[in-house]
Short mmCIF file of C-alpha atoms in Angstrom, two decimals:
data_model
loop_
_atom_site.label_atom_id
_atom_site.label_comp_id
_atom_site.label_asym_id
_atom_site.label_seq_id
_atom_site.Cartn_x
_atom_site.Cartn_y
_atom_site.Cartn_z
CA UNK A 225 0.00 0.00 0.00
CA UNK A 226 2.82 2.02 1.07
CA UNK A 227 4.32 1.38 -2.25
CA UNK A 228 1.72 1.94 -4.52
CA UNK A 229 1.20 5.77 -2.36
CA UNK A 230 4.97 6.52 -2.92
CA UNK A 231 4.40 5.43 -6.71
CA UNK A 232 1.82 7.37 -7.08
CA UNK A 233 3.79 10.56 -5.57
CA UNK A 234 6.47 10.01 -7.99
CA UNK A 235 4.28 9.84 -10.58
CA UNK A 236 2.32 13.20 -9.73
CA UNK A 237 5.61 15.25 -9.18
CA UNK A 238 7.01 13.68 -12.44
CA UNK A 239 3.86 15.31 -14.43
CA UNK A 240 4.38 18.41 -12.84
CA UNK A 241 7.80 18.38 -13.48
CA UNK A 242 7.32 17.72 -17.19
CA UNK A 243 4.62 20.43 -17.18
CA UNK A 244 6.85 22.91 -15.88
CA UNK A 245 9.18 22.24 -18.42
CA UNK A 246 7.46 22.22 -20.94
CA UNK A 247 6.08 25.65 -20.02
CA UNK A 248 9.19 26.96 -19.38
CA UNK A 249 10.06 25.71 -22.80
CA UNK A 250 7.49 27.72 -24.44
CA UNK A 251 7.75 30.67 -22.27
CA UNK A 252 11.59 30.52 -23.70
CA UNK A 253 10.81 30.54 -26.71
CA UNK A 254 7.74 33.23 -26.45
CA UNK A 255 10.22 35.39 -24.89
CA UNK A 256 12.85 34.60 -27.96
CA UNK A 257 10.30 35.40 -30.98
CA UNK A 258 9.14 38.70 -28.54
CA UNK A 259 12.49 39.51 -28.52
CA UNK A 260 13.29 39.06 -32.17
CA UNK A 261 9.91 41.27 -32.81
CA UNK A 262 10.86 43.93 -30.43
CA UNK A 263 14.26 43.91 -32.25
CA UNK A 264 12.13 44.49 -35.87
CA UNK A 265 9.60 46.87 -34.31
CA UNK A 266 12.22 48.74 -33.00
CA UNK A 267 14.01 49.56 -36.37
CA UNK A 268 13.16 52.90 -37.42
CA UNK A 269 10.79 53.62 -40.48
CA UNK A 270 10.93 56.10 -42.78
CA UNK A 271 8.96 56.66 -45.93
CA UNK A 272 11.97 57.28 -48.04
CA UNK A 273 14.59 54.78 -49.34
CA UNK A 274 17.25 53.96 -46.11
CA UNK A 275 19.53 51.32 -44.66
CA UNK A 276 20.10 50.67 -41.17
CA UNK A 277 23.76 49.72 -40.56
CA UNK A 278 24.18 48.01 -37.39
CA UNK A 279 27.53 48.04 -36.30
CA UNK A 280 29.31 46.25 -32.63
CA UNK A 281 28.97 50.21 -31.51
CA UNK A 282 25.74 51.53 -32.57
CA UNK A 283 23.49 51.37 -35.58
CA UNK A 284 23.88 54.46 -38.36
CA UNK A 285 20.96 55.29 -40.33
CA UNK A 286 21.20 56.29 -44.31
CA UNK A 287 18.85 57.70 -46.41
CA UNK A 288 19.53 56.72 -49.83
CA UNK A 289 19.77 58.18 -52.84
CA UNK A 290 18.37 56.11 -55.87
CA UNK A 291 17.67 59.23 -57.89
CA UNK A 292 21.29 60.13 -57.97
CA UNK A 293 22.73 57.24 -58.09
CA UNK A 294 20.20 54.18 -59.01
CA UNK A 295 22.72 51.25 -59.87
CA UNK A 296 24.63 51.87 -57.12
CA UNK A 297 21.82 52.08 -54.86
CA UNK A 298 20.75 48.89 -56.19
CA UNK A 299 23.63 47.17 -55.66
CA UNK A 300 23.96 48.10 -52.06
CA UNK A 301 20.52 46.74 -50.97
CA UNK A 302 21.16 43.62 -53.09
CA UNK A 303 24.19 42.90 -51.10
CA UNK A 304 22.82 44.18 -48.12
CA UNK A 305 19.94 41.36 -48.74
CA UNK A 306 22.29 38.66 -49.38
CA UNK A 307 23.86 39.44 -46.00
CA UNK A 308 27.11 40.46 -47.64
CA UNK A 309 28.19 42.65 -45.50
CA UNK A 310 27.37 40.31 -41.92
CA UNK A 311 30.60 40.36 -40.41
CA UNK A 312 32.68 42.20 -42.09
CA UNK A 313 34.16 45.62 -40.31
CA UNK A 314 35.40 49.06 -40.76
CA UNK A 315 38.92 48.42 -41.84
CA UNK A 316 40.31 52.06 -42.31
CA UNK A 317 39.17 54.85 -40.29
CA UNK A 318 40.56 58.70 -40.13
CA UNK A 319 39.58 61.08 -37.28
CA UNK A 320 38.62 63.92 -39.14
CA UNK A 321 37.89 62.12 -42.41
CA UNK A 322 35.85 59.05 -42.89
CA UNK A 323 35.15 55.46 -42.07
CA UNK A 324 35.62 53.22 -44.50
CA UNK A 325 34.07 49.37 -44.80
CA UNK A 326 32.84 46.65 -46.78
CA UNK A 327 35.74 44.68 -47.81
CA UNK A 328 35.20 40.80 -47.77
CA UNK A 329 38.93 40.25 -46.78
CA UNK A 330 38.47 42.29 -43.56
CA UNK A 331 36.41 40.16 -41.09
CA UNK A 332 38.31 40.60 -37.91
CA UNK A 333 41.09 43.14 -36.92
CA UNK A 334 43.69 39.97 -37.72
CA UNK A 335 42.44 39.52 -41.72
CA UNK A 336 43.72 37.02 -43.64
CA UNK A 337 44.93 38.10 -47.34
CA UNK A 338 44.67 41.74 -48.68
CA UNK A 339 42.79 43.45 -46.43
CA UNK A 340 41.72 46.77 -48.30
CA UNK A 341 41.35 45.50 -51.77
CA UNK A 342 38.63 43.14 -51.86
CA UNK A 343 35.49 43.42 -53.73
CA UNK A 344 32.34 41.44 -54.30
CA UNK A 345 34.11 39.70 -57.62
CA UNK A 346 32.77 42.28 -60.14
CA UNK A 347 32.42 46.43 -61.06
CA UNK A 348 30.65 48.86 -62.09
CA UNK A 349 30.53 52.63 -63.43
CA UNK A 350 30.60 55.39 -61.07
CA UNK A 351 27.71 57.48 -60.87
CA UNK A 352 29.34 61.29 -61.34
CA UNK A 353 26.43 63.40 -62.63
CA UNK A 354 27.84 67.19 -61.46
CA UNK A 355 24.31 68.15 -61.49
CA UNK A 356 22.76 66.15 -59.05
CA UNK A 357 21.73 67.59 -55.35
CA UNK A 358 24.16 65.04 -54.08
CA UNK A 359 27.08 66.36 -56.34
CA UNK A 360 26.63 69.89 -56.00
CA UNK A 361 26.42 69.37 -52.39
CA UNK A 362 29.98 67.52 -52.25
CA UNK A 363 31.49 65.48 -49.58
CA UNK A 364 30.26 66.87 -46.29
CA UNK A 365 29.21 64.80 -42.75
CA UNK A 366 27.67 62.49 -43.10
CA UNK A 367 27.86 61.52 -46.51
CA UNK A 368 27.74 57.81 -48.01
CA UNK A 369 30.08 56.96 -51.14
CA UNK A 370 31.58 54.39 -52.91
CA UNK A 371 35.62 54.01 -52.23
CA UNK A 372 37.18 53.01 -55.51
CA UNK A 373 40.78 52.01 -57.00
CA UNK A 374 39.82 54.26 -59.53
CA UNK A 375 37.51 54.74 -62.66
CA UNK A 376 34.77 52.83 -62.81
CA UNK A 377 35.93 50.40 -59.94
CA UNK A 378 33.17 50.43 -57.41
CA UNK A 379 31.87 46.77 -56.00
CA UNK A 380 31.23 46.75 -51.85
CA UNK A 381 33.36 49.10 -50.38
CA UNK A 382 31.61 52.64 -49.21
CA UNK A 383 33.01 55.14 -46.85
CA UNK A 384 31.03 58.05 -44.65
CA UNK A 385 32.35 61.52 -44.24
CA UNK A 386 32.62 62.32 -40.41
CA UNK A 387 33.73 65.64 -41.55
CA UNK A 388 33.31 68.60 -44.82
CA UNK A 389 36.39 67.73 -46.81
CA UNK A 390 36.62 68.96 -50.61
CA UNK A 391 37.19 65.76 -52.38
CA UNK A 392 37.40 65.79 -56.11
CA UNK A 393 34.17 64.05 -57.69
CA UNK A 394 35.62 61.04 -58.26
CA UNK A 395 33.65 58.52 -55.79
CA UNK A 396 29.89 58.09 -56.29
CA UNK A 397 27.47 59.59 -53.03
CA UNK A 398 24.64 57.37 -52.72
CA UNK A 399 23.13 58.43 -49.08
CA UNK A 400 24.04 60.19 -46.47
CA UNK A 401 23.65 60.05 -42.63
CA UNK A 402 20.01 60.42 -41.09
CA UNK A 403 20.61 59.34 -37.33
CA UNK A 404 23.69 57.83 -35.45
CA UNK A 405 26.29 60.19 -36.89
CA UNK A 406 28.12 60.01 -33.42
CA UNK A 407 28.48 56.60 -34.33
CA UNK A 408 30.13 57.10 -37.55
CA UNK A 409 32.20 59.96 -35.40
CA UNK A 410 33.35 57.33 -32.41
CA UNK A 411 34.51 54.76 -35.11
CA UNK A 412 36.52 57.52 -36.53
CA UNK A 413 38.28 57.66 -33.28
CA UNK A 414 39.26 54.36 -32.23
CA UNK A 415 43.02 53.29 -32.26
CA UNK A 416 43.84 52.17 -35.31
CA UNK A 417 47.81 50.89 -36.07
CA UNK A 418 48.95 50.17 -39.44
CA UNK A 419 47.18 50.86 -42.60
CA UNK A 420 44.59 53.03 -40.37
CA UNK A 421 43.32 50.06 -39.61
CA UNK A 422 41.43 49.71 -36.06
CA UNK A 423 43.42 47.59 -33.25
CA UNK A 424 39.78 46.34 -32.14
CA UNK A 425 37.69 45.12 -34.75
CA UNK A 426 34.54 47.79 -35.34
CA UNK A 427 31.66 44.70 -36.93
CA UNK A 428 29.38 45.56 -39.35
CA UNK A 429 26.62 43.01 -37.65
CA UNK A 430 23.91 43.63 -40.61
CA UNK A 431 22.92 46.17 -43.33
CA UNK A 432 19.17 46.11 -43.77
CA UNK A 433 17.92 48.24 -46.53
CA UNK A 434 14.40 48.98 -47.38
#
């Protein structure tokens, strides 16, 4: 009798064992899809063309420029889609100057091969029209361009301006800062050793462009 009571204890605080974990289970994972929701709701919207770059120090926000520059524009959200640019970091930054990123041979402060020269495995023409609003208005804070090895050389690599400097017109502006400029401005400031490259890798986590 004694037996069958203790069995039937075990049994009772075995179902509420399994109950509880399977509630916790499913409280886990409401909490994860809540949290992956917040994360989306809490993007910002805009009702013009952007991209949100989230970087290990902040996320920047872009407003694009499609009616300056449309293939480049295009070719930034497609590789922003594809998750190109997951991972990869700002490889040269100058105080006063720019940040520059989007090289696949720079995914850690440590890269393996040419850091600085890697592309997507293709190019295309720079978009240079002087009389664009983008043009006239030149390279000032803020700005988002293509970095190039010259003519007609773009493929992943972009820069933005954390300061007015009077480049020539030679790389295409396709966006400029919206929100998080003092992010672009602390990357700019990090200690960087050879190459201007940081000593702490500065991630590019994800480039979402809508």
């Amino acid at each position: 009798m004694l037996y069958k009571i203790l069995a039937g204890l075990v049994l009772a605080v075995v179902v509420v064992v399994g109950v509880y974990l399977v509630a916790a289970d499913v409280a886990g994972e409401s909490k994860e899809n809540l949290s992956e929701n917040s994360m989306e709701n809490n993007l910002p919207k805009y009702d013009f063309p952007n991209a949100v770059i989230e970087t290990s120090i902040g996320a920047v926000v872009v407003k694009l420029y499609p009616e300056d520059a449309p293939k480049t524009v295009e070719n930034f959200k497609k590789l922003a889609g594809e998750q190109y640019y997951d991972g990869l970091t700002f490889h040269r930054v100058i105080p006063g100057f720019m940040v520059q990123g989007g090289d696949p041979n720079c995914t850690s402060e440590r890269s393996k091969g040419s850091c600085g020269s890697g592309g997507p495995g293709y190019k295309f023409a720079d978009e240079l029209n002087p009389n664009t609003a983008s043009a006239k208005e030149g390279y000032k804070k803020g700005v988002l361009a293509m970095a190039n090895a010259g003519p007609n050389t773009n493929g992943s690599q972009f820069f933005i301006m954390v300061a007015d400097v009077p480049l020539p017109h030679n790389y295409t502006i396709f966006g400029k800062v919206v929100s998080g400029q003092e992010i672009a401005d602390k990357i700019s400031m990090v200690k960087t050793g050879m190459n201007d490259r940081p000593v702490e890798a500065v991630v590019i986590n994800k480039i979402t462009a809508q």
